[in-house]
Short mmCIF file of C-alpha atoms in Angstrom, two decimals:
data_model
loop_
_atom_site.label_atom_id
_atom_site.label_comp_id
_atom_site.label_asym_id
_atom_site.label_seq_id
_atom_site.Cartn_x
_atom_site.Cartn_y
_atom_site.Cartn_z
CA UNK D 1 0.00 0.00 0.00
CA UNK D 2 0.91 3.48 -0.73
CA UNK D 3 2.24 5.74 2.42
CA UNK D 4 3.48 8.84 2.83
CA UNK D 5 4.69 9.43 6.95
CA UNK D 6 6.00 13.06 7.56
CA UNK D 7 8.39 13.35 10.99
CA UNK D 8 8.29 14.96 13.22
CA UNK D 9 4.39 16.06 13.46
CA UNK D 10 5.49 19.50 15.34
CA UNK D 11 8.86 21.10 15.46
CA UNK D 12 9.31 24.59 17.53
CA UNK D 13 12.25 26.45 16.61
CA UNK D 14 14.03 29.75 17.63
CA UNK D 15 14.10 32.47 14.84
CA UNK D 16 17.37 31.68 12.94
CA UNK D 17 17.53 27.70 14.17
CA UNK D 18 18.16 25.65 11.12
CA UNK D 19 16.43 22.43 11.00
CA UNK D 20 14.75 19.40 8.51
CA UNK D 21 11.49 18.16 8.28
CA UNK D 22 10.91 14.40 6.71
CA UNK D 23 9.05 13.06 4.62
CA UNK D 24 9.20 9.37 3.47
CA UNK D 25 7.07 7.28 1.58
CA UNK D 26 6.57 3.82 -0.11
CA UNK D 27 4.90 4.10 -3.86
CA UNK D 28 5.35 2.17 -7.06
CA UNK D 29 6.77 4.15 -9.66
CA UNK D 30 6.67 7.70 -7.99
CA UNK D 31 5.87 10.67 -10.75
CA UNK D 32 6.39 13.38 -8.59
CA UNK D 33 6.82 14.38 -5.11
CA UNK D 34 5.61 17.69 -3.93
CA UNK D 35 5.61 20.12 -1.02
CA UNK D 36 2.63 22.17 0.23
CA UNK D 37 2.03 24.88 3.02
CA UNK D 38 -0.82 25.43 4.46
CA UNK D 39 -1.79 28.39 7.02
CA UNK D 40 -4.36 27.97 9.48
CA UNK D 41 -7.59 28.01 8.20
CA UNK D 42 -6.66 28.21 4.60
CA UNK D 43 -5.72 25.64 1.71
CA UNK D 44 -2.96 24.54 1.06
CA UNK D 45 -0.31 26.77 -1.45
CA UNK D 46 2.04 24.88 -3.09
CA UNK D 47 5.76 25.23 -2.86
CA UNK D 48 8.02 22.74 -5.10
CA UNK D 49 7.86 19.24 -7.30
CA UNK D 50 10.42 16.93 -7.03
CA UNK D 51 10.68 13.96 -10.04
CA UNK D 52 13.67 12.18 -9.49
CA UNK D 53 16.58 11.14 -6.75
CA UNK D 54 19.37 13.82 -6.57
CA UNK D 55 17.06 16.87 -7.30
CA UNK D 56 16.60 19.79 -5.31
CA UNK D 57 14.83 23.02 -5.57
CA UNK D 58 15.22 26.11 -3.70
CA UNK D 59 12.73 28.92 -2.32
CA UNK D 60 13.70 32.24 0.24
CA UNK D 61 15.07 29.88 2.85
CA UNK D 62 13.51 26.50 1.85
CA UNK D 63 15.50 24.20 0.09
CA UNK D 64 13.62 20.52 -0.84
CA UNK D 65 15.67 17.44 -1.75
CA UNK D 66 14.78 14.31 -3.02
CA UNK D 67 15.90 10.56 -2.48
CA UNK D 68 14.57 7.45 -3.39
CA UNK D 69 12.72 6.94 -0.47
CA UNK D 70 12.56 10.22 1.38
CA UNK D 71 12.17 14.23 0.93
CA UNK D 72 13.75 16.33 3.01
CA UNK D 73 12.03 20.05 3.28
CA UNK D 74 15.65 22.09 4.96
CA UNK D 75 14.88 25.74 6.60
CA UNK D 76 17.36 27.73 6.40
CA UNK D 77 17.33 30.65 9.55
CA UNK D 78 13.96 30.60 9.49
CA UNK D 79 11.58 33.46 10.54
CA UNK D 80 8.38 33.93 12.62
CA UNK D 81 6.19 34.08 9.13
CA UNK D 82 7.78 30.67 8.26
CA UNK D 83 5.02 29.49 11.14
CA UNK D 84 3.14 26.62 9.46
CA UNK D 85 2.16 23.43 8.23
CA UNK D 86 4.15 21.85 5.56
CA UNK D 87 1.88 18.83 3.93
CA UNK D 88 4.12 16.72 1.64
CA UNK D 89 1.99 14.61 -0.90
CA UNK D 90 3.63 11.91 -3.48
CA UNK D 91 2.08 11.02 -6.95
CA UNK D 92 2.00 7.62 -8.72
CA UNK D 93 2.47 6.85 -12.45
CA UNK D 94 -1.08 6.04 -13.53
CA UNK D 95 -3.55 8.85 -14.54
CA UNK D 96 -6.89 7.66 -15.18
CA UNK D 97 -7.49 5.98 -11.68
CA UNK D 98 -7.05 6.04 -8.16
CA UNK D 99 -3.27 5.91 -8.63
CA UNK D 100 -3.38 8.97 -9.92
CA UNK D 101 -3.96 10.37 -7.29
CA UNK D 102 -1.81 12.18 -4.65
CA UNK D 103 -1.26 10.80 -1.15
CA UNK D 104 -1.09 13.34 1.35
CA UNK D 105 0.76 12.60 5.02
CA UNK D 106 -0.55 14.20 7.80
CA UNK D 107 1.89 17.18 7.96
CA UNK D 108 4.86 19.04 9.97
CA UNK D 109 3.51 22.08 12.39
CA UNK D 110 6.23 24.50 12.20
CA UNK D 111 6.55 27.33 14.63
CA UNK D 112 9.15 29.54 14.81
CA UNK D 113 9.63 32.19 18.03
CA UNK D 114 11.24 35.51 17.33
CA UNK S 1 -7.07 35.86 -12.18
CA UNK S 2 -7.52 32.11 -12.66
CA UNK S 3 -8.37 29.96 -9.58
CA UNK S 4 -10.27 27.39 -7.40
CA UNK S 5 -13.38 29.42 -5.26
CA UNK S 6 -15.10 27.28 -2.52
CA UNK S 7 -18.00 29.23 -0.94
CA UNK S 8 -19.65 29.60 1.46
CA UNK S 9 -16.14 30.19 4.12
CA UNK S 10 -18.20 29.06 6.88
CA UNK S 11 -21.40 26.83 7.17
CA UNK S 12 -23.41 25.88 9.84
CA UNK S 13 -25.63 22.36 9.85
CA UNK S 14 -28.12 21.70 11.80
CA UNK S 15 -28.75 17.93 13.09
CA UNK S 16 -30.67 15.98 10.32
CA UNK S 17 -29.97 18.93 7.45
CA UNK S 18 -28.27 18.40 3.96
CA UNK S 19 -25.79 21.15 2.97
CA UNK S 20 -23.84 21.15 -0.10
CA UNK S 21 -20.49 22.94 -0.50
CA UNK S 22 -19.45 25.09 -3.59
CA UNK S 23 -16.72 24.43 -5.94
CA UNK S 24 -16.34 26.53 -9.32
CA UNK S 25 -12.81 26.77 -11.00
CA UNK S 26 -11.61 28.73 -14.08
CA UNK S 27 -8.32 27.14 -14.37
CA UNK S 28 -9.72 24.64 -16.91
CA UNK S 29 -8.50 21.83 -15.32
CA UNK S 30 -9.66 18.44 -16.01
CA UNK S 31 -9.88 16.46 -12.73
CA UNK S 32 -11.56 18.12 -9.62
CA UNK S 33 -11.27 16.35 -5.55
CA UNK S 34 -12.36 17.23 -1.89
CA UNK S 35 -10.67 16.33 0.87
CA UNK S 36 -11.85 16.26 4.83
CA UNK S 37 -9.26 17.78 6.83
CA UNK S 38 -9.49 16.87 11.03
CA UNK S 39 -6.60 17.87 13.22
CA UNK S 40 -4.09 15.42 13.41
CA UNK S 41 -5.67 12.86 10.58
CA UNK S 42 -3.85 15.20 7.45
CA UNK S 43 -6.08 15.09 4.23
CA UNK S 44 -8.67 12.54 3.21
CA UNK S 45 -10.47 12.46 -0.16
CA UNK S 46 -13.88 11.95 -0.29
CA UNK S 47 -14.54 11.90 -4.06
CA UNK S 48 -13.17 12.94 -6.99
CA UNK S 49 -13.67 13.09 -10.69
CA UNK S 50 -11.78 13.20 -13.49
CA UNK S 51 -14.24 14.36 -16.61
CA UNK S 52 -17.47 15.70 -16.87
CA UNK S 53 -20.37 13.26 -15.87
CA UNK S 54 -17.92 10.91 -14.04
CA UNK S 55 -16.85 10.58 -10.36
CA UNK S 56 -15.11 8.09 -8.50
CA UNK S 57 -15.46 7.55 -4.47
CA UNK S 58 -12.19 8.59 -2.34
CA UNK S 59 -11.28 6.82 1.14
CA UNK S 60 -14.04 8.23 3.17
CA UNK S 61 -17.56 8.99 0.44
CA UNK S 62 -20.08 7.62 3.03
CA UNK S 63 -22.68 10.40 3.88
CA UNK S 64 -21.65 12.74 0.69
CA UNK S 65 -22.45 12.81 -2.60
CA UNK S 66 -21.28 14.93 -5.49
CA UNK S 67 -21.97 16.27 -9.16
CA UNK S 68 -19.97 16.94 -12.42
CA UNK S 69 -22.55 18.45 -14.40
CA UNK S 70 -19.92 21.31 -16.06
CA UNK S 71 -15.75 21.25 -16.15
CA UNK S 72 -16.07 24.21 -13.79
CA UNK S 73 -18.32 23.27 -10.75
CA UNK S 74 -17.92 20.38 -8.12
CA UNK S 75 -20.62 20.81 -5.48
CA UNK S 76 -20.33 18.80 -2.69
CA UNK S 77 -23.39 17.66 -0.53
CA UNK S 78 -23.31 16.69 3.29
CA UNK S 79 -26.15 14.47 3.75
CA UNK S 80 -27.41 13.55 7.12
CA UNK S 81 -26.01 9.83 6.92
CA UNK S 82 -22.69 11.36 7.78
CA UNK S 83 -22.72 11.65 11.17
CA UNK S 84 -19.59 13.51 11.71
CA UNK S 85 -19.51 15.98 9.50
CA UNK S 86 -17.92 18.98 11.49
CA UNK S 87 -14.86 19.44 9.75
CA UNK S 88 -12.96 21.62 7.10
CA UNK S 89 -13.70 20.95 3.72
CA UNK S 90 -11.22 21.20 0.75
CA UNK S 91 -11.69 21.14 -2.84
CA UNK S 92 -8.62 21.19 -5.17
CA UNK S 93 -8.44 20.82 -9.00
CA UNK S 94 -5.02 19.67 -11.38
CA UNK S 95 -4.37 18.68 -15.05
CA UNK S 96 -2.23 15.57 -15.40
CA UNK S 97 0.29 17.25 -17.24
CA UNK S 98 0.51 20.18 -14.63
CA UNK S 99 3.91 20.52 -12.22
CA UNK S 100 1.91 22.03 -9.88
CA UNK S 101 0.31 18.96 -8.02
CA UNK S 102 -3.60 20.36 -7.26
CA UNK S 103 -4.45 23.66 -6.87
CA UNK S 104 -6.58 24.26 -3.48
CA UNK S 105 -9.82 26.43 -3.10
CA UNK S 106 -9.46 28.57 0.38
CA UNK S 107 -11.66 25.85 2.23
CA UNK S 108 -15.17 25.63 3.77
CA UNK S 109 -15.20 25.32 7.49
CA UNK S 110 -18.40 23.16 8.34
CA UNK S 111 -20.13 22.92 11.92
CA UNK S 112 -22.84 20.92 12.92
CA UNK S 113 -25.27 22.85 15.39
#
């Protein structure tokens, strides 16, 4: 079965405190990975794809990497408006069905003190 | 602008009532989801559909139901079978070919009174 499991579920940090958020996941044939935040009381905005092992895409002071089995979401000196949750969600090859579809773990609440 | 509009932002059910949830895009996008969202249980999909006049039941459909009567609108209706239904409500839209994963409405927060 397909899983996605995002570690830890809340981080607190101090402005400026560096850190990693995790996410790892088990699917056949993965088309794309991708990173979300989400605000309180809003949807979800999305912040990077990821295709294959090696990449990595930047943002500000986010940085996402990709392995074969795990994303890692790096925050660089973060800030107070960096205060969120980060949903990562992996894809599967087949369009047309269920597979399709993206798998969604239950998230990463980030807040960051000043 | 193009985007994904879910109205109303708040909704209030009373015990025994159907209520349906508004979805309207302008993104032309193909396939169209909700989701449930409950602290601590991340996002659930409750249907989806993938063309006009077709839907398909996600992880959770008992007590909805939905429509795909026009590319643009996805309504979604909480009948009274669900017995849970306090919850916020997402609807998101993508095109296969799109590097942007779904694109998310604002959200519908839904409370049973």
């Amino acid at each position: 079965e397909d899983q996605v499991t995002q570690s830890p579920e809340a981080l607190r940090l101090q402005e400026g405190e560096s850190s990693s958020l995790n996410c790892s996941y088990t699917v056949s044939g993965l088309r794309g990975l991708f990173w979300y935040r989400q605000d309180p009381g809003k949807g979800p905005e999305f912040l990077f794809t990821l295709y294959s092992a090696g990449e990595e895409k930047e943002k500000e002071r986010l940085k996402a990497t990709l392995t074969k089995k795990e994303s890692f979401l790096h925050i660089t000196a973060p800030k107070p408006e960096d205060s969120a949750t980060y949903l990562c969600a992996v894809q599967g090859p087949n369009y047309g069905g269920s597979q399709g579809n993206l798998i969604f773990g239950k998230g990463t609440k980030l807040s960051v003190k000043p | 602008d193009g985007g994904i509009t879910q109205s109303p932002k708040y909704l209030f059910r009373k015990e025994g009532q159907n209520v349906t949830l508004s979805c309207e895009q302008n993104l032309n996008h193909d396939a169209m989801y909700w989701y449930r969202q409950d602290p601590g249980q991340g996002l659930r999909l409750i249907y989806y559909s993938q063309i006009v006049n077709d839907f398909q039941k996600g992880d959770i459909a008992e007590g909805y139901s939905v429509s795909r009567e026009k590319k643009e609108s996805f309504p979604l209706t909480v009948t009274s079978a669900q017995k849970n239904p306090t919850a916020f409500y997402l609807c998101a839209s993508s095109m296969w070919t799109d590097d942007y994963g779904y694109t998310f409405g604002s959200g519908t927060r839904l409370t049973v009174v």
